[in-house]
Short mmCIF file of C-alpha atoms and ligand atoms in Angstrom, two decimals:
data_model
loop_
_atom_site.label_atom_id
_atom_site.label_comp_id
_atom_site.label_asym_id
_atom_site.label_seq_id
_atom_site.Cartn_x
_atom_site.Cartn_y
_atom_site.Cartn_z
CA MET A 299 19.08 -18.98 -2.02
CA GLU A 300 20.78 -16.36 -4.10
CA THR A 301 18.49 -13.57 -5.34
CA ILE A 302 19.02 -12.85 -9.00
CA LEU A 303 19.07 -9.00 -9.55
CA ILE A 304 17.68 -7.60 -12.90
CA LYS A 305 17.86 -3.85 -13.57
CA THR A 306 15.65 -2.61 -16.23
CA ASP A 307 14.36 0.66 -17.87
CA PRO A 308 11.03 1.13 -16.15
CA SER A 309 9.42 2.83 -19.12
CA SER A 310 10.62 0.38 -21.75
CA PRO A 311 11.73 -2.91 -20.17
CA GLY A 312 13.70 -5.43 -22.29
CA GLU A 313 11.60 -8.59 -23.10
CA ALA A 314 14.57 -10.88 -22.85
CA GLU A 315 15.37 -9.87 -19.22
CA ILE A 316 11.80 -9.89 -18.06
CA SER A 317 11.18 -13.41 -19.58
CA ARG A 318 13.83 -14.66 -17.24
CA ALA A 319 11.82 -13.43 -14.27
CA ALA A 320 8.56 -14.70 -15.88
CA ASP A 321 10.10 -18.30 -16.26
CA ILE A 322 10.81 -18.17 -12.58
CA ILE A 323 7.22 -17.41 -11.76
CA ARG A 324 5.89 -20.10 -14.09
CA ASN A 325 8.12 -22.60 -12.33
CA GLY A 326 6.85 -21.86 -8.94
CA GLY A 327 9.48 -19.26 -7.74
CA LEU A 328 9.08 -15.75 -6.30
CA VAL A 329 9.86 -12.45 -8.14
CA ILE A 330 9.94 -8.93 -6.49
CA PHE A 331 8.84 -6.41 -9.21
CA PRO A 332 7.78 -2.76 -9.42
CA THR A 333 4.30 -1.45 -9.84
CA GLU A 334 3.04 2.11 -10.02
CA THR A 335 1.85 1.91 -6.39
CA VAL A 336 4.52 -0.13 -4.40
CA TYR A 337 6.82 -2.99 -5.15
CA GLY A 338 5.18 -6.48 -5.07
CA ILE A 339 6.46 -9.96 -4.17
CA GLY A 340 4.89 -12.15 -6.89
CA GLY A 341 4.26 -15.85 -7.52
CA ASP A 342 1.83 -17.98 -9.70
CA ALA A 343 -1.71 -17.14 -8.40
CA THR A 344 -2.99 -20.55 -9.65
CA ASP A 345 -0.38 -22.50 -7.55
CA PRO A 346 -1.14 -23.04 -3.81
CA GLU A 347 2.69 -23.83 -3.23
CA SER A 348 3.68 -20.44 -4.60
CA ALA A 349 1.14 -18.77 -2.37
CA LYS A 350 2.56 -20.65 0.66
CA LYS A 351 6.14 -19.49 -0.24
CA ILE A 352 4.90 -15.83 -0.34
CA TYR A 353 3.32 -16.05 3.10
CA ALA A 354 6.45 -17.64 4.45
CA ALA A 355 8.82 -15.08 2.92
CA LYS A 356 6.68 -12.15 4.30
CA GLY A 357 5.99 -13.74 7.73
CA ARG A 358 2.34 -12.97 6.84
CA PRO A 359 -0.68 -14.63 8.55
CA SER A 360 -2.19 -17.00 6.06
CA ASP A 361 -5.75 -15.63 6.56
CA ASN A 362 -4.75 -12.32 5.04
CA PRO A 363 -5.47 -12.84 1.25
CA LEU A 364 -3.29 -11.77 -1.67
CA ILE A 365 -4.20 -9.65 -4.78
CA ILE A 366 -3.96 -11.36 -8.17
CA HIS A 367 -2.45 -9.15 -10.95
CA ILE A 368 -3.57 -9.44 -14.51
CA ALA A 369 -2.30 -7.94 -17.76
CA SER A 370 -5.62 -6.69 -19.10
CA PRO A 371 -9.02 -6.08 -17.38
CA GLU A 372 -10.77 -8.77 -19.57
CA GLU A 373 -8.42 -11.49 -18.09
CA ALA A 374 -10.43 -11.24 -14.87
CA GLU A 375 -13.02 -13.50 -16.71
CA GLY A 376 -10.67 -16.53 -16.30
CA TYR A 377 -10.35 -16.18 -12.50
CA ALA A 378 -13.48 -14.35 -11.19
CA VAL A 379 -17.17 -13.53 -11.83
CA THR A 380 -17.30 -10.05 -13.32
CA CYS A 381 -20.31 -7.73 -13.74
CA PRO A 382 -21.08 -4.46 -15.68
CA LEU A 383 -19.89 -2.31 -12.73
CA TYR A 384 -16.49 -4.09 -12.81
CA TYR A 385 -16.21 -3.05 -16.53
CA ARG A 386 -17.17 0.50 -15.77
CA LEU A 387 -14.36 0.52 -13.06
CA ALA A 388 -12.01 -1.05 -15.62
CA ARG A 389 -12.80 1.58 -18.33
CA ALA A 390 -12.31 4.49 -15.97
CA PHE A 391 -9.22 3.29 -13.91
CA MET A 392 -7.52 0.25 -15.47
CA PRO A 393 -4.72 -0.35 -15.94
CA GLY A 394 -4.00 1.58 -12.84
CA PRO A 395 -3.95 1.76 -8.96
CA ILE A 396 -7.26 0.03 -8.23
CA THR A 397 -8.14 -3.46 -6.85
CA VAL A 398 -11.67 -4.89 -7.15
CA ILE A 399 -12.95 -7.75 -5.03
CA LEU A 400 -15.03 -10.33 -7.03
CA GLU A 401 -16.33 -13.81 -6.50
CA LYS A 402 -13.51 -16.16 -7.30
CA LYS A 403 -13.52 -19.14 -9.78
CA ASP A 404 -12.17 -22.58 -8.84
CA ILE A 405 -8.76 -22.06 -10.59
CA ILE A 406 -7.74 -19.60 -7.85
CA PRO A 407 -6.90 -21.79 -4.88
CA PHE A 408 -8.07 -20.89 -1.31
CA GLU A 409 -4.45 -20.57 -0.26
CA VAL A 410 -4.34 -17.33 -2.29
CA THR A 411 -7.61 -15.84 -0.94
CA GLY A 412 -6.97 -16.81 2.68
CA GLY A 413 -9.99 -19.21 2.53
CA LEU A 414 -12.38 -16.54 1.17
CA ALA A 415 -14.81 -17.16 -1.69
CA THR A 416 -13.73 -13.82 -3.18
CA VAL A 417 -10.58 -12.75 -4.97
CA ALA A 418 -8.92 -9.39 -5.24
CA VAL A 419 -8.12 -8.53 -8.87
CA ARG A 420 -5.77 -5.68 -10.10
CA CYS A 421 -4.35 -4.73 -13.48
CA PRO A 422 -1.27 -2.59 -12.89
CA SER A 423 -0.20 0.15 -15.30
CA HIS A 424 3.62 -0.15 -14.67
CA PRO A 425 5.23 -1.39 -17.92
CA VAL A 426 7.51 -3.80 -16.03
CA ALA A 427 4.64 -5.31 -14.08
CA ASN A 428 2.53 -5.60 -17.18
CA MET A 429 5.21 -7.37 -19.18
CA LEU A 430 6.02 -9.68 -16.35
CA ILE A 431 2.42 -10.83 -16.03
CA ARG A 432 1.99 -11.13 -19.75
CA LEU A 433 5.12 -13.21 -20.16
CA SER A 434 4.31 -15.34 -17.13
CA GLY A 435 1.03 -16.47 -18.79
CA VAL A 436 -0.44 -16.77 -15.38
CA PRO A 437 -2.07 -14.34 -12.97
CA VAL A 438 0.55 -13.06 -10.55
CA ALA A 439 -0.32 -13.12 -6.78
CA ALA A 440 1.55 -10.21 -5.18
CA PRO A 441 1.36 -8.55 -1.77
CA SER A 442 3.47 -5.51 -1.03
CA ALA A 443 7.15 -6.37 -0.84
CA ASN A 444 7.70 -5.64 2.87
CA VAL A 445 8.10 -8.07 5.76
CA SER A 446 4.70 -8.30 7.30
CA GLY A 447 3.88 -5.24 9.45
CA ARG A 448 6.75 -2.98 8.09
CA PRO A 449 6.17 0.01 5.65
CA SER A 450 5.67 -1.15 2.06
CA ALA A 451 8.86 -0.99 -0.14
CA THR A 452 8.59 1.77 -2.79
CA ASP A 453 12.15 1.18 -4.33
CA ALA A 454 14.24 -1.89 -5.15
CA ALA A 455 17.03 -1.26 -2.44
CA THR A 456 14.34 -1.25 0.32
CA ALA A 457 12.67 -4.39 -1.05
CA LEU A 458 16.12 -6.06 -1.19
CA SER A 459 16.90 -5.12 2.32
CA ASP A 460 13.76 -7.04 3.56
CA PHE A 461 14.07 -10.05 1.13
CA ASP A 462 17.66 -10.61 -0.08
CA GLY A 463 18.21 -14.42 -0.15
CA LYS A 464 14.41 -15.07 0.40
CA VAL A 465 13.25 -14.64 -3.08
CA ASP A 466 14.52 -15.99 -6.45
CA CYS A 467 14.63 -12.70 -8.31
CA LEU A 468 14.29 -8.83 -7.95
CA ILE A 469 13.53 -6.62 -10.87
CA ASP A 470 14.73 -3.03 -10.16
CA GLY A 471 12.56 -0.62 -12.06
CA GLY A 472 13.20 2.59 -10.06
CA ASP A 473 10.95 4.37 -7.65
CA ALA A 474 7.20 3.52 -7.49
CA GLU A 475 5.19 6.51 -8.78
CA PHE A 476 2.37 6.74 -6.21
CA GLY A 477 4.10 5.17 -3.17
CA LEU A 478 0.80 4.04 -1.61
CA GLU A 479 -0.87 0.72 -2.32
CA SER A 480 -3.87 0.52 -4.66
CA THR A 481 -7.42 1.54 -3.74
CA ILE A 482 -9.47 -1.53 -2.84
CA VAL A 483 -13.22 -1.67 -3.64
CA LYS A 484 -15.75 -4.39 -3.07
CA ILE A 485 -18.73 -4.53 -5.49
CA THR A 486 -21.77 -4.73 -3.23
CA GLY A 487 -24.62 -4.20 -5.76
CA ASP A 488 -25.31 -3.27 -9.43
CA ASP A 489 -24.42 0.41 -8.61
CA SER A 490 -22.82 0.30 -5.19
CA LEU A 491 -19.27 -0.07 -3.93
CA LEU A 492 -17.58 -0.41 -0.51
CA LEU A 493 -14.22 1.35 -0.30
CA LEU A 494 -12.02 -0.88 1.81
CA ARG A 495 -8.58 0.73 1.39
CA PRO A 496 -8.22 4.33 0.10
CA GLY A 497 -5.45 4.93 -2.60
CA ALA A 498 -4.68 7.08 -5.55
CA VAL A 499 -8.11 6.40 -7.06
CA THR A 500 -9.99 8.55 -4.63
CA ALA A 501 -13.66 8.31 -3.31
CA ASP A 502 -14.62 11.31 -5.48
CA ALA A 503 -13.23 9.58 -8.49
CA LEU A 504 -15.15 6.49 -7.79
CA ARG A 505 -18.34 8.52 -7.38
CA CYS A 506 -17.91 9.61 -11.00
CA VAL A 507 -18.48 5.98 -12.05
CA CYS A 508 -20.79 4.70 -9.37
CA SER A 509 -23.59 6.58 -7.54
CA ASP A 510 -23.31 4.72 -4.19
CA VAL A 511 -19.77 4.52 -2.67
CA LYS A 512 -19.56 3.90 0.97
CA ILE A 513 -16.33 4.12 2.95
CA SER A 514 -15.63 1.21 5.29
CA ASP A 515 -15.34 2.48 8.87
CA THR A 516 -12.24 0.15 9.17
CA VAL A 517 -10.43 2.80 7.12
CA GLU A 518 -10.06 4.72 10.34
CA ARG A 519 -11.25 2.69 13.19
CA ALA A 520 -9.34 -0.06 15.11
CA VAL A 521 -10.50 -3.53 14.30
CA GLY A 522 -11.57 -5.32 17.61
CA GLU A 523 -10.09 -8.53 18.94
CA GLY A 524 -11.68 -11.59 17.29
CA GLU A 525 -13.50 -9.38 14.65
CA ARG A 526 -13.49 -10.48 10.97
CA PRO A 527 -13.48 -7.33 8.89
CA VAL A 528 -14.34 -7.45 5.15
CA CYS A 529 -10.81 -6.54 4.33
CA PRO A 530 -8.75 -9.00 6.59
CA GLY A 531 -5.58 -6.91 6.22
CA MET A 532 -7.27 -4.12 8.21
CA LYS A 533 -6.97 -6.06 11.45
CA TYR A 534 -3.21 -6.21 11.48
CA ARG A 535 -0.76 -3.41 12.65
CA HIS A 536 0.84 -2.26 9.46
CA TYR A 537 3.21 0.16 7.87
CA ALA A 538 4.80 0.61 11.31
CA PRO A 539 8.23 2.07 12.13
CA ALA A 540 9.99 0.37 15.05
CA LYS A 541 9.79 3.73 17.06
CA PRO A 542 6.44 4.80 18.53
CA LEU A 543 4.61 7.20 16.18
CA ALA A 544 2.00 9.76 17.28
CA LEU A 545 -0.17 11.84 14.78
CA VAL A 546 -0.84 15.45 15.57
CA GLY A 547 -4.09 17.00 14.51
CA GLY A 548 -5.25 20.69 14.79
CA THR A 549 -4.88 23.85 12.80
CA LYS A 550 -1.63 24.69 10.94
CA LYS A 551 -0.66 27.05 13.79
CA GLU A 552 -1.49 24.55 16.52
CA ARG A 553 0.46 21.73 14.91
CA LEU A 554 3.61 23.95 14.41
CA GLU A 555 3.45 25.16 17.92
CA PHE A 556 3.08 21.60 19.14
CA PHE A 557 6.16 20.48 17.09
CA LEU A 558 8.29 23.49 18.34
CA ARG A 559 7.49 22.58 21.86
CA ALA A 560 8.32 18.93 21.29
CA ALA A 561 11.58 19.88 19.64
CA GLU A 562 12.54 21.71 22.86
CA ASN A 563 11.31 19.29 25.42
CA GLU A 564 11.47 15.82 23.85
CA ASN A 565 13.88 13.59 22.08
CA CYS A 566 11.89 13.00 18.85
CA VAL A 567 11.91 12.81 15.16
CA PHE A 568 9.49 14.85 12.95
CA ILE A 569 7.92 13.73 9.73
CA CYS A 570 6.47 17.10 8.52
CA TYR A 571 5.74 19.43 5.61
CA ASP A 572 8.07 21.83 3.76
CA GLU A 573 6.30 24.75 5.38
CA GLN A 574 7.24 23.41 8.88
CA ALA A 575 10.71 21.95 8.36
CA PRO A 576 12.76 25.24 8.42
CA PHE A 577 11.62 25.73 12.10
CA LEU A 578 12.52 22.27 13.25
CA PRO A 579 15.99 20.64 14.07
CA ARG A 580 17.43 19.61 10.70
CA GLU A 581 19.00 16.37 11.81
CA ARG A 582 15.72 15.07 13.25
CA THR A 583 13.32 16.24 10.54
CA ILE A 584 12.13 14.60 7.39
CA SER A 585 9.75 16.48 4.99
CA LEU A 586 7.17 14.82 2.81
CA GLY A 587 6.85 17.95 0.65
CA SER A 588 4.43 20.82 0.69
CA GLU A 589 1.41 20.48 2.77
CA LYS A 590 -0.64 21.20 -0.34
CA ASP A 591 1.11 18.48 -2.43
CA LEU A 592 -0.56 15.19 -1.50
CA LEU A 593 1.05 13.33 -4.41
CA SER A 594 4.55 14.12 -3.00
CA GLN A 595 3.41 13.11 0.52
CA GLY A 596 2.19 9.76 -0.77
CA HIS A 597 5.30 9.26 -2.86
CA LEU A 598 7.61 9.84 0.13
CA LEU A 599 5.58 8.47 3.05
CA PHE A 600 6.88 4.91 3.36
CA SER A 601 10.48 5.79 2.87
CA ALA A 602 10.04 8.48 5.51
CA LEU A 603 8.62 5.95 7.99
CA ARG A 604 11.66 3.75 7.46
CA HIS A 605 14.10 6.67 7.56
CA ALA A 606 12.57 8.07 10.84
CA ASP A 607 13.66 4.79 12.56
CA VAL A 608 17.35 5.45 11.88
CA LEU A 609 17.39 9.16 12.99
CA PRO A 610 18.35 10.11 16.57
CA GLY A 611 15.15 10.26 18.65
CA GLU A 612 13.01 8.01 20.69
CA ARG A 613 9.62 8.77 19.24
CA ILE A 614 8.22 10.05 15.99
CA TYR A 615 5.52 12.85 15.39
CA ALA A 616 3.70 13.33 12.05
CA ASN A 617 0.78 15.55 10.88
CA LEU A 618 -2.69 13.88 10.85
CA PRO A 619 -3.65 14.23 7.17
CA PRO A 620 -7.15 15.60 6.11
CA ARG A 621 -9.75 13.25 4.72
CA LYS A 622 -10.15 14.99 1.50
CA GLY A 623 -8.97 13.39 -1.86
CA LEU A 624 -5.66 11.48 -1.58
CA GLY A 625 -5.54 12.76 2.02
CA LEU A 626 -7.70 9.77 3.11
CA ALA A 627 -5.08 7.25 1.90
CA LEU A 628 -2.29 9.03 3.67
CA ARG A 629 -4.55 9.27 6.75
CA ASN A 630 -5.32 5.45 6.67
CA ARG A 631 -1.70 4.43 6.33
CA LEU A 632 -0.53 6.78 9.13
CA ILE A 633 -3.29 5.95 11.58
CA ARG A 634 -2.44 2.34 11.24
CA ALA A 635 1.34 2.95 11.44
CA ALA A 636 0.69 4.96 14.63
CA ALA A 637 -1.43 2.11 16.03
CA HIS A 638 -4.24 4.76 16.35
CA THR A 639 -2.24 7.12 18.48
CA VAL A 640 -3.63 10.60 17.63
CA VAL A 641 -2.94 13.72 19.73
CA ASN A 642 -4.95 16.91 19.58
CA ALA A 643 -2.32 19.77 19.48
CA LYS A 644 -4.71 22.26 21.13
CA GLU A 645 -5.43 20.10 24.07
CA LYS A 646 -1.68 19.43 24.68
CA LEU A 647 -0.74 23.04 24.28
CA LYS A 648 -3.07 24.16 27.15
O1 TXA B 1092 -0.86 -1.67 -4.69
C1 TXA B 1092 -1.12 -2.79 -4.25
O2 TXA B 1092 -2.34 -3.16 -4.11
C2 TXA B 1092 0.08 -3.68 -3.94
C3 TXA B 1092 0.78 -3.97 -5.34
C4 TXA B 1092 1.92 -4.88 -5.12
O3 TXA B 1092 -0.04 -4.33 -6.24
N1 TXA B 1092 -0.37 -4.86 -3.27
C5 TXA B 1092 -0.75 -4.87 -2.01
O4 TXA B 1092 -1.01 -6.14 -1.53
O5 TXA B 1092 -0.85 -3.93 -1.39
P1 TXA B 1092 -1.16 -6.39 0.03
O6 TXA B 1092 -1.15 -7.91 0.10
O7 TXA B 1092 -0.16 -5.83 0.75
O8 TXA B 1092 -2.55 -5.90 0.31
C6 TXA B 1092 -3.72 -6.57 -0.01
C7 TXA B 1092 -4.90 -6.20 0.74
C8 TXA B 1092 -4.89 -6.84 2.23
O9 TXA B 1092 -5.33 -5.77 3.13
C9 TXA B 1092 -6.03 -7.88 2.03
O10 TXA B 1092 -6.57 -8.23 3.20
C10 TXA B 1092 -6.96 -7.34 1.05
O11 TXA B 1092 -6.07 -6.68 0.17
N2 TXA B 1092 -7.62 -8.33 0.32
C11 TXA B 1092 -7.07 -9.34 -0.58
N3 TXA B 1092 -8.04 -10.15 -1.02
C12 TXA B 1092 -9.21 -9.80 -0.42
C13 TXA B 1092 -10.49 -10.18 -0.51
N4 TXA B 1092 -10.87 -11.26 -1.22
N5 TXA B 1092 -11.51 -9.60 0.22
C14 TXA B 1092 -11.17 -8.50 1.02
N6 TXA B 1092 -9.89 -7.94 1.07
C15 TXA B 1092 -8.94 -8.56 0.33
MG1 MG B 1093 0.75 -4.73 2.38
#
């Protein structure tokens, strides 16, 4: 199939061009589109055949459910059972980078939810995503636009490199703002939430709306063989570059010393911070921005993981991010990209 390319102004997309893409979704086709988190690969969330096409294009296991995207928070009523806490979250964070797990209604097929009785609902703030959903007239099921297991695409060219000829249409709306997928929460009581996937809406921000926010241990822990986690996606290796990646923990000084020693003794690539980059070999170093600038790190992380694969070097080292604020989202993605390989700089320097 030939993939139709549509380039649009991300802040004020043209209705005529986006309706072309919306027609494709309504007719059972697949469209890659930008959101404020990452690019998504979308199809009609009420159509089991569209869901099957998404799984096939991504090479994704069909027990790993899809998120449905809606144009306004109230639209959730048509597809899921809402509650007052859902609307408190909606008032605080929607449209925006948050996904809420709710009990599904019959109109959403089990093909979309991977057989679960719940459905993940998200209302993106990106003007292109919003217009596409509105003009489609259906909820849009959309996982991140990456071949299963690879880092998510945060720009159109990367999405196209994974899916050219495998989807009907791609809308190029520039770089994704946050670069990390949405925060996923499950409502577990009138005033309690379980954080399943950290994102730009941080645990502290959630605590301003809900008094009991627990963080799922699968955010950092490896999921065991045969285990069924609340968030099925957590059991799969994800975000991974092709080269082995190890995360380095320790103080600022210990991490830099570890990197300097590795630069001398090993054939490796560094994903590091601006403060470290001047001391490391330029042709094998990628910086995510300042150590203090977590937004920049989130924005650049996935492209850095892909870029590290094409630089000369057999393995990749990166810093282990802190748990605070947006750091938890970076830490979650990196730990999974590294298949839980974390080294203690101090131990290794002994
Ligand atoms: O930012 C985002 O959320 C992006 C953009 C495109 O919106 N989408 C995205 O989708 O990251 P995906 O499919 O790559 O990740 C969805 C995650 C998976 O880990 C899946 O297991 C989890 O959401 N999920 C979906 N439905 C669920 C449910 N009913 N219960 C628990 N987890 C669910
Ligand atoms: Mg994904």
